Amino acid sequence: MIDLPDTTLFKRRIPKQKFYENLNVTTAIKQAFIEQIKVIFWNNKIAPATTNISAGKSVNEVELFEIKLNTQTLDEAVLKLIDREIPYHIVFLLSYEKKYQLWIGYKEENGGKSAFQVSGYYHTEWQTKEEISLEIQGLDMDSVYENFVRQIAGDKLKAENSDESLKESVEREQQRQALKKQIEKLTKAVRREKQFNKQMELNKELKKLKEQLAEY
């Protein structure tokens, strides 16, 4: 269950055209908005003004956007575009045929034109309204946002110890995913290799990568 205070309710419909009509977007992204999205609602605004939570150093507000879909899949580029255009941290609630999925991007402050840059997205499985869960946890907006990311990411960003920051958890997961890609690529190379000696060398390298992955 998504348990957010009534004081955070915002309930504004956002015309999806706003995200692609006057922006320099690719044809593919525009088509994704048109074909995959039914409607977008700005459901909640979680901020010091709407809760008893203190302001954060880098997080001012967290918005909850509900995106009602025409299909069960949504191009991640759509979320990236919305995240780029809205200067706040956003939780996305995707809904399709009475099933729900939460998505969130790990946002970091950016010294460039946009306020933040997203280094990666995390999401839940598709769940019923009763199963889907999100709770406000934390005394300031920074910790509320970090807890949202951890709740949605689940075991992927489970801290190894109480001192591990969210940034460290994200970096560890990124390294883990990079290793998995290397292992997958090298495994295919081993299967293709015909020379026994070369195959042995590749297997030795593969074993090292798997040992590194086990450490994460």
Backbone as a ProteinNet text record, in pm:
[ID]
protein_1_A
[PRIMARY]
MIDLPDTTLFKRRIPKQKFYENLNVTTAIKQAFIEQIKVIFWNNKIAPATTNISAGKSVNEVELFEIKLNTQTLDEAVLKLIDREIPYHIVFLLSYEKKYQLWIGYKEENGGKSAFQVSGYYHTEWQTKEEISLEIQGLDMDSVYENFVRQIAGDKLKAENSDESLKESVEREQQRQALKKQIEKLTKAVRREKQFNKQMELNKELKKLKEQLAEY
[TERTIARY]
84	0	87.3	51.7	125.4	67.1	145.6	97.6	158.3	90.2	135.9	27.9	66.7	-32.1	-123	-247.4	-342.1	-292.4	-210.8	-158.9	-67	-19.1	71.2	-4	-135.8	-213.2	-206.5	-182.5	-170.9	-271.5	-280.2	-381.9	-398.6	-293.3	-300.5	-271.3	-352.1	-325.8	-225.5	-124.8	-24.3	-42.7	-78.1	-90.7	42.3	40.5	166.5	234.6	156.4	212.5	317.6	303.8	397.3	541.5	558.2	692.1	755.9	679.1	743.1	708.4	602.5	561.3	665.5	716.5	808.1	951.7	983	1117.4	1182.7	1313.5	1389.7	1402.3	1300.4	1299.7	1301.1	1347.1	1350.3	1209.4	1194.5	1065	1024.5	1123.8	1096.4	1038.2	1094.6	1044	903.3	883.2	750.7	647.6	682.5	591.6	564.2	665.8	647.6	544.4	553.5	455.4	314.8	304.1	173.5	113.1	193.4	141.5	136.9	235.4	246.6	174.3	155.9	98.4	-44.9	-130.8	-270.3	-284	-235.3	-247.2	-142.9	-102.5	-5.7	-70.2	-62.2	-112	2.8	5.8	97.3	18	36.5	-50	-12.4	117.9	161.8	283.5	288.6	403.7	452	564.5	619	728.6	703.7	794.7	775.6	867.1	849.1	715.5	666.8	541.1	419.2	433	318.7	333.1	445.9	470.8	541.9	570.9	649.5	797	842.1	979.2	1065.5	1187.4	1280.3	1332.8	1377.2	1437.7	1568.8	1606.3	1732.9	1838.4	1960.2	2068.2	2060.5	2021.4	2015.1	1875.3	1785.4	1648.4	1550	1478.6	1378.9	1239.6	1206.4	1075.3	1090.1	995.3	983.3	840.6	827.2	694.5	658.1	528.9	480.6	396.6	446	374.9	313.9	184.3	122.5	108.7	160.4	151.7	65.4	-53	-143.3	-103.7	-79.8	-24	-127.1	-98.1	-176	-119.2	8.2	76.6	149.3	195.1	261.7	407.3	459.1	597.6	603.3	702.8	725.7	873.5	902	1040.5	1104.8	1218.6	1287.2	1325.4	1342.5	1376.9	1268.8	1143.8	1032.9	1053	1089.6	1114.3	1233	1335.8	1454.2	1417.8	1330.4	1288.2	1209.7	1115.3	1037.3	1128.4	1219.8	1314.4	1400.4	1434.6	1519.4	1444.5	1314.3	1235.5	1177.1	1159	1104.5	1221.8	1244.3	1362.6	1347.8	1282	1265.3	1293.2	1299.7	1314.1	1175	1166.5	1036.2	1028.8	916.3	880.4	771.7	790.5	691.9	610.6	478.7	388.3	325.5	368.6	310.6	190.6	82.8	-35.8	-87.4	-124.6	-176.4	-265.3	-391	-488.8	-485.1	-496.6	-504.9	-376.8	-265.5	-134.2	-48.8	44.5	123.4	272	353.2	497.4	557	647.6	715	851.9	885.3	1015.9	1075.1	1206.4	1273.3	1413.8	1456.1	1591.6	1680.3	1804.1	1898.6	1954.2	1914	1952.9	2067.2	2164.7	2274.6	2278.1	2327	2337.4	2432.5	2394.5	2470.8	2516.1	2641.5	2694.5	2659.3	2594.9	2559.9	2430.1	2361.7	2239.1	2124.1	2109.5	2000.2	2042.1	1942.2	1971.8	2027.4	1981.2	2022.2	2049.5	2126.4	2143.3	2109	2044.2	2004.2	2110	2164.2	2268.7	2212.8	2085.2	2025.7	1887.1	1806	1669.5	1654	1564.2	1531.4	1379.6	1331.6	1185.5	1145.1	1018.4	959.5	906.4	856.4	783.3	640.9	565.7	425.1	349.7	268.9	197.9	55.8	-26.4	-161.9	-157.1	-269.3	-278.2	-249.7	-289.4	-268.2	-122	-56.8	81.6	184.5	159	258.2	277.2	402.2	429.5	528.5	498.1	588.8	553.6	653.8	631.3	734.5	690.6	783.8	863.4	994.9	1085.2	1199.9	1223.4	1333	1289.4	1386.3	1358	1379.1	1449.5	1465.5	1445.6	1433.9	1400.6	1509.2	1635	1743.5	1722.7	1694.6	1678.1	1547.8	1442.7	1316.4	1340.2	1410.6	1440.6	1527.3	1631.4	1720.2	1643.9	1552	1472.4	1374.4	1321.6	1236.5	1316.4	1438.9	1522.8	1548.5	1583.4	1613.4	1488.5	1371.6	1248	1215.3	1230.2	1193.8	1296.3	1423.5	1530.6	1536.6	1492.4	1493.8	1634.7	1655.5	1784.1	1899.7	1870.4	1977.5	2059.8	1994.8	2066.2	2064.8	2056.6	2061.4	2200.6	2208	2337.6	2410.7	2542.6	2621.9	2641.6	2639.6	2650.9	2579.7	2563.6	2486.4	2555	2685.3	2758.7	2758.9	2710.1	2715.3	2610.8	2656.1	2566.5	2493.2	2387.6	2314.6	2405.5	2486.3	2579.5	2673	2724	2812.7	2738.6	2613.1	2532.3	2508.7	2478.7	2454.2	2581	2694.6	2820.8	2855.9	2829.3	2856.8	2769	2640.7	2550	2590.1	2635.4	2680.2	2802.1	2893.6	3012	2971.6	2874.2	2824.4	2762.6	2682.5	2619	2722.5	2826.3	2933.2	3007.4	3032.4	3099	3013	2882.6	2791.8	2793.4	2801.1	2807.6	2938.4	3048.7	3178.3	3176.6	3116.5	3108.5	3025.3	2914.1	2827.3	2901.1	2973.6	3048.6	3160.3	3231.9	3343.3	3294.3	3180.2	3121.7	3091.6	3038.4	3010.5	3140	3244	3373.7	3434.4	3417.5	3468.7	3400.1	3269	3193.7	3234.6	3271.2	3307.2	3450.5	3536.8	3679.3	3704.1	3778.8	3807.3	3941.4	4036.8	4168.9	4165.5	4212.6	4205.7	4285	4408.2	4492.1	4427.6	4374	4307.8	4182.6	4113.1	3992.6	4026.7	4139.8	4185.2	4216.5	4280.3	4313.1	4185.7	4089.4	3962.4	3888.1	3891.9	3826	3890.3	4022.2	4093.4	4049.6	4037.7	3992	3847.5	3766.3	3625.4	3610.8	3695.2	3693.1	3724.3	3821.2	3857.7	3741.9	3674.4	3559.5	3446.7	3422.7	3317.1	3353.4	3481.5	3527.2	3507.2	3535.8	3512.8	3365.1	3280	3134.9	3085.5	3139.9	3099	3127.7	3225.3	3261.1	3158.1	3074.1	2971.2	2841.5
-120	0	124.8	223.5	348.8	438.6	459	528.3	668.2	764.9	904.2	991.9	1092.4	1177.8	1251.6	1273.7	1347.4	1488.5	1542.7	1678.6	1688.5	1573.1	1574.9	1565.4	1541.6	1525.4	1650.1	1629.4	1739.7	1723.1	1601.4	1561.4	1660.1	1676.1	1758.5	1671.6	1686.7	1615.4	1695.4	1627	1693.1	1644.2	1732.8	1689.1	1631.2	1509.2	1444.9	1519.8	1597.8	1673.8	1775.4	1821.6	1920.7	1870.3	1738.4	1681.8	1657.7	1676	1653.1	1755.3	1835.1	1927.2	2034.4	2099.4	2211.6	2179.1	2050.3	2008.3	1933.6	1936.1	1866.1	1719.3	1640.2	1497.7	1415.1	1292.6	1203.9	1156.9	1111.1	1057.8	937.6	856.6	735.9	770.7	873.6	914.9	973.6	1054.9	1113	1002.8	902.6	790.4	712.3	701	630.8	704.1	836.4	915.9	894.3	898.7	888.8	749.4	645.9	509.6	438.3	464.7	387.7	451.9	584.9	655.1	699.1	670	713.1	852.5	867.2	996.2	1003.3	1125.9	1147.2	1234.3	1189.2	1267.2	1298.8	1421.2	1461.3	1439.9	1326.1	1286.3	1347.7	1351.7	1395.5	1486.1	1576.9	1665.3	1650.2	1581.6	1555.6	1657.7	1746	1857.4	1906	1987.2	2041.9	2115	2177.9	2253	2162	2035.4	1943.6	1832.3	1832.4	1729.9	1795.1	1715.5	1765.3	1729.8	1723.5	1681.5	1803.4	1802.1	1912.9	1912.2	2028.2	2038.8	1960.9	1914.9	1844.3	1935	1887.1	1965.1	1964.2	1851.3	1840.4	1809.2	1764.2	1730.1	1829	1902.3	1998.2	1936.4	1859.9	1796.5	1661.1	1573.3	1448.8	1442.5	1428.8	1423.9	1278.7	1248.9	1117.9	1138.3	1088.2	1095.1	958.4	955.3	831.8	837.5	735.5	728	607.4	635.4	528.2	487.3	358.4	308.6	241.3	246.9	171.6	32.1	15.5	-113.1	-139.1	-261.7	-293.5	-247.4	-205.1	-158.6	-9.8	55.2	197.6	218.2	287.6	317.8	400.9	354.7	425.6	568.2	591.7	725.7	827.7	780.4	868.2	921.1	830	870.5	966.3	939.5	1026	1167.3	1176	1306.7	1382.7	1315.7	1380.3	1423.5	1335.1	1368	1488.4	1499.4	1609.8	1742.7	1737.5	1860.2	1907.5	1816.2	1852.9	1865.6	1983.6	2004.9	1954.2	1841.3	1781.1	1631.7	1567	1421.6	1360.6	1254.5	1200.3	1050	1006.8	865.5	845.8	746.9	717.4	594.1	609.6	497.2	463.2	351.7	307.3	218.6	238.2	155.7	103.1	-25.2	-90.8	-207.9	-200.4	-305.5	-353.1	-258.8	-284.9	-345.2	-328.2	-365.9	-239.8	-237.9	-117.5	-151.3	-54.8	-70.3	65.4	66	189.1	197.7	315.7	342.9	466.9	471	591.4	596.5	717	735.9	786	735.5	787.9	917.3	1029.7	1161	1219.4	1276.9	1347.2	1489.7	1580.5	1720	1730.3	1815.4	1829.8	1973.9	1992.6	2128.2	2189.9	2114	2162.5	2240.7	2236.1	2313.8	2262.7	2130.8	2075.3	2063.5	2066.4	2063.6	1929.4	1820.8	1686.2	1599.4	1495.6	1394.4	1257.9	1174.2	1041.5	941.2	868.4	771	630.2	610.5	478.2	471	376.6	358.9	226	227.5	106.5	94.8	-29.6	-46.2	-173.4	-176.9	-295.8	-387	-503.5	-589.5	-533.4	-584.1	-547.5	-609.9	-527.7	-573.2	-517.9	-574.9	-522.9	-396.5	-327.8	-206	-235	-352.5	-391	-429.6	-484.9	-532	-420.9	-324.2	-219.1	-135.1	-104.5	-39.3	75.9	185	299.5	379.4	400.3	473.6	584.2	693.5	801.5	760.5	757.2	724.1	824.5	888	984.8	1115.2	1189.5	1316.2	1437.3	1418.9	1529.3	1475.4	1566.5	1526.5	1441	1464.3	1381.9	1235	1210.4	1072.8	1011.4	1092.8	1043.6	992	1072.4	1032.6	906.5	903	786.4	659.5	672.9	557	513.9	610	575.1	491.5	535.7	463	320.5	307.5	174.4	85.9	144.8	66	11.1	95.8	56.7	-39.2	-14.5	-99.9	-235.3	-240.6	-367.3	-418.5	-546.9	-610.3	-555.9	-498.4	-447.2	-339.8	-259.8	-152.3	-172.8	-296.7	-325.8	-293.8	-207.4	-164.2	-280.8	-288.4	-395.3	-372.6	-244.2	-209.7	-77.2	-40.4	79.2	209.2	202.4	322.9	345.7	249.5	262.5	363	464.6	566.4	513.6	583.9	544.3	551	655.2	670.8	550.2	504.2	388	261.7	249.2	132.8	132.2	250.7	263.5	229.4	283.1	256.1	107.5	43.2	-99.4	-180.4	-142.3	-211.8	-190	-68.3	-40.8	-125.4	-138.7	-222.4	-369	-410.9	-549.1	-576.4	-481.2	-497	-496.3	-412.8	-407.9	-541.2	-600.3	-730.9	-839.3	-833.8	-933.8	-927	-804.3	-788.3	-844.8	-818.9	-873.1	-1025.7	-1082.7	-1228.2	-1287.4	-1222.6	-1270	-1266.5	-1157.5	-1141.5	-1245.5	-1265.4	-1359.8	-1504.3	-1534.5	-1668.7	-1703.5	-1607.5	-1627.7	-1648.4	-1572.2	-1584.9	-1723.4	-1776.2	-1910.8	-2015.5	-2001.9	-2098	-2094.3	-1974	-1959.2	-2004.2	-1995.5	-2023.9	-2172	-2198	-2335.3	-2385.9	-2293.3	-2334.8	-2363	-2480.9	-2524.5	-2432.1	-2397.1	-2311.1	-2174.8	-2117.8	-1988.3	-1999.4	-2111.6	-2134.4	-2141.9	-2206.8	-2216.6	-2079.2	-1993.9	-1857.8	-1778.3	-1791	-1720.1	-1770.5	-1901.8	-1959.3	-1910.7	-1894.2	-1844.3	-1700.7	-1620.4	-1480.4	-1477	-1569.5	-1577.6	-1612	-1703.5	-1743.3	-1624.5	-1540.7	-1422.2	-1324.5	-1303.7	-1212.6	-1262.9	-1394	-1452.1	-1440.3	-1449.9	-1434.1	-1288.7	-1195.1	-1052	-1025.9	-1085.5	-1065.1	-1118.8	-1230.2	-1291.6	-1199.1	-1109.2	-1016.5	-906.2	-884.9	-781.3	-838.3
0	0	0	-81.7	-83.2	25	129.6	249.4	257.8	196	198.2	261.2	340	407.7	309.6	349.6	265.5	235.9	325.8	305.9	184.2	134.8	18.8	-114.2	-107.2	-230.6	-318.1	-447.4	-542.8	-657.1	-709.1	-807.4	-924.4	-1000.4	-1121.5	-1243.6	-1344.6	-1469.6	-1551.5	-1605.7	-1688.9	-1832	-1923.9	-2064.3	-2112.2	-2163.2	-2203.8	-2318.3	-2394.4	-2505.5	-2459.4	-2333.4	-2281	-2283.3	-2278.6	-2271.4	-2408.4	-2515.9	-2646	-2753.3	-2736.3	-2842.5	-2871.4	-2766.2	-2786.2	-2747.3	-2738.9	-2701.3	-2816.4	-2815.8	-2919.4	-2880.8	-2916.1	-2882	-3010.1	-2997.3	-3113.7	-3148.6	-3269.8	-3314.4	-3229.6	-3190.6	-3111.8	-2975.3	-2909.7	-2778.1	-2791.5	-2894.1	-2916.9	-2937.2	-3015.7	-3039.9	-2911.9	-2825.8	-2697.8	-2611.4	-2607.2	-2531.6	-2588.2	-2719	-2784.5	-2770.8	-2797.4	-2803.7	-2668.7	-2581.7	-2458.1	-2339.4	-2342.7	-2227.2	-2253.3	-2157.6	-2164.1	-2103	-1979.4	-1908.7	-1797.3	-1761.3	-1653.1	-1545.4	-1419.6	-1306.4	-1210.4	-1163.8	-1057.5	-928.1	-864	-752.2	-618.1	-587.6	-454.5	-461.7	-365.5	-350	-205.3	-187.4	-53.8	-27	65.7	91.7	235	287.2	422	438.7	331.9	339.3	349.3	306.9	309.2	413	483.5	586.1	704.9	807.6	920.9	905.3	781.6	751.9	720.2	771.2	749.1	605.5	559.5	426.6	423.5	307.6	291.7	230.8	225.1	165	13	-43.9	-189.8	-241.7	-153.5	-195.8	-133.8	-218.8	-171.6	-164.8	-269.3	-278.5	-347.3	-320.2	-396.4	-448.7	-580.2	-641.9	-673.8	-667.4	-711.7	-837	-948.9	-1076.5	-1106.5	-1134.9	-1181.5	-1332.6	-1399	-1545	-1580.5	-1631.7	-1674.3	-1816.4	-1833.8	-1959.2	-2049.6	-2178.6	-2277.4	-2297.2	-2262.4	-2273.4	-2141.9	-2121.6	-1994.7	-1992.3	-2104.9	-2109.7	-2140.3	-2082.4	-2106.6	-2134.6	-2242.1	-2277.6	-2166.7	-2116.6	-2007.9	-2047	-2176.8	-2226	-2191.8	-2180.2	-2141.7	-1999.9	-1908.5	-1769.8	-1762.5	-1840.8	-1842.7	-1886.8	-1987.8	-2038	-1931.5	-1865.7	-1760	-1645.6	-1606.2	-1499.3	-1535.5	-1662.8	-1707.2	-1705.2	-1734.8	-1746.5	-1613.5	-1517.9	-1386.4	-1287.9	-1230.4	-1146	-1002.6	-984.8	-853.2	-863.1	-749.2	-746	-762.4	-843	-879.7	-856.5	-798.1	-793.2	-898.2	-985	-1089.4	-1050.2	-1053.3	-1031.5	-1165.6	-1224.2	-1351.4	-1322.3	-1395.1	-1374.2	-1507.5	-1505	-1625.3	-1583.6	-1620.5	-1592.9	-1447.1	-1355.1	-1211.1	-1152.1	-1223.5	-1172.7	-1165.8	-1069	-1043.9	-1030.5	-1071	-1062.5	-1025	-927.4	-886.2	-952.5	-1003.1	-1062.3	-997.1	-984	-934.7	-994	-1029.7	-1079	-966.4	-962.7	-864.6	-921.8	-862.8	-912.8	-831.3	-902.5	-838.2	-890.5	-808.1	-850.7	-968.7	-1063.5	-1186.8	-1202	-1233.1	-1249.4	-1382	-1469.1	-1602.6	-1605.2	-1721.6	-1740.7	-1654.7	-1645.1	-1565.6	-1420	-1330.8	-1187.2	-1143.1	-1205.1	-1165.3	-1287.3	-1266.8	-1370.3	-1310.1	-1389.9	-1343.8	-1386	-1288.9	-1321.1	-1338.3	-1306.6	-1324.7	-1263.4	-1311.5	-1261.4	-1189.4	-1092	-1016	-1013.4	-1007.5	-1008.8	-937.2	-897.8	-836.3	-946.2	-905.4	-997.9	-1011.3	-1108.9	-1119.7	-1002.1	-933.2	-814.6	-812.6	-725.9	-708.7	-622.2	-614.8	-533.7	-387.4	-341.1	-201.4	-176.1	-275.8	-260.2	-271.3	-358.9	-383.5	-256.9	-224.4	-95.4	-109.1	-41.6	-34	90.3	176.2	300.9	317.7	379.9	412.9	535.7	520.5	630.9	631.1	746	754.4	816.7	867.7	935.9	847.3	734.3	639.2	497.5	399.7	264.2	199.3	236.3	182.6	220.2	348.7	395.3	343.6	327	270.6	128.5	48.4	-89.2	-92.6	-10.9	-7.6	30.6	126.8	167.3	57.7	-18.1	-132.3	-232.9	-262.8	-358.4	-308.6	-181.1	-125.5	-122	-87.7	-84.7	-223	-324.8	-461.2	-521.4	-493	-547.3	-477.9	-352	-278.4	-252.4	-273.9	-243.1	-326.5	-442.6	-528.4	-457.9	-373.6	-304.2	-152.5	-111.6	31.4	84.1	184.5	238.2	304.3	279.4	340	489.3	529.1	670.4	694.4	819.2	855.8	812.3	782.8	743.4	592.8	515.5	369.8	321.1	249.3	196	72.9	32.9	-86.6	-208.9	-216.8	-329.5	-338.9	-225	-223.1	-266.2	-222.5	-261.9	-412.4	-467.8	-612	-690.1	-646.4	-715.9	-711	-597	-582.6	-677.9	-689.4	-780.2	-926.2	-959.1	-1095.9	-1131.8	-1036.6	-1059.1	-1076.4	-997.5	-1005.2	-1142.4	-1190.9	-1321.9	-1433.8	-1419.6	-1519.5	-1524.4	-1407.5	-1401.4	-1465.7	-1440.7	-1498.1	-1650.9	-1705.5	-1850.7	-1905.8	-1832.4	-1874.7	-1873.4	-1768.3	-1755.9	-1869.1	-1900	-2008.3	-2142.1	-2166.1	-2290.6	-2301.6	-2189.5	-2188.7	-2199.9	-2140.1	-2149.8	-2295.4	-2369.7	-2512.5	-2590.2	-2550.7	-2618.8	-2597.1	-2474.5	-2443.1	-2531.2	-2548.7	-2629.6	-2776.9	-2823.2	-2964	-2993.2	-2890.3	-2909.5	-2940.2	-3048	-3090.6	-3037.5	-3017.5	-2970.5	-2820.6	-2784.5	-2644.4	-2550.7	-2589.4	-2504.9	-2481.8	-2588	-2576.5	-2489.5	-2505.3	-2425.1	-2276.2	-2244.4	-2105.3	-2046.9	-2127.4	-2082.7	-2053.6	-2143.5	-2125.2	-2001.9	-1979	-1861.8	-1731.9	-1735.1	-1617.7	-1586.8	-1691.9	-1676.4	-1629.4	-1682.3	-1643.7	-1496.1	-1448.8	-1308.3	-1216.9	-1256.9	-1177.7	-1168.2	-1282.3	-1284.2	-1194.1	-1195.9	-1112.6	-963.5	-932.4	-793	-749	-839.4	-809	-784.9	-870.5	-856.8	-724.1	-679.6	-552.4	-433.6	-448.9	-341	-325	-429.1	-421	-367.5
[MASK]
++++++++++++++++++++++++++++++++++++++++++++++++++++++++++++++++++++++++++++++++++++++++++++++++++++++++++++++++++++++++++++++++++++++++++++++++++++++++++++++++++++++++++++++++++++++++++++++++++++++++++++++++++++++++

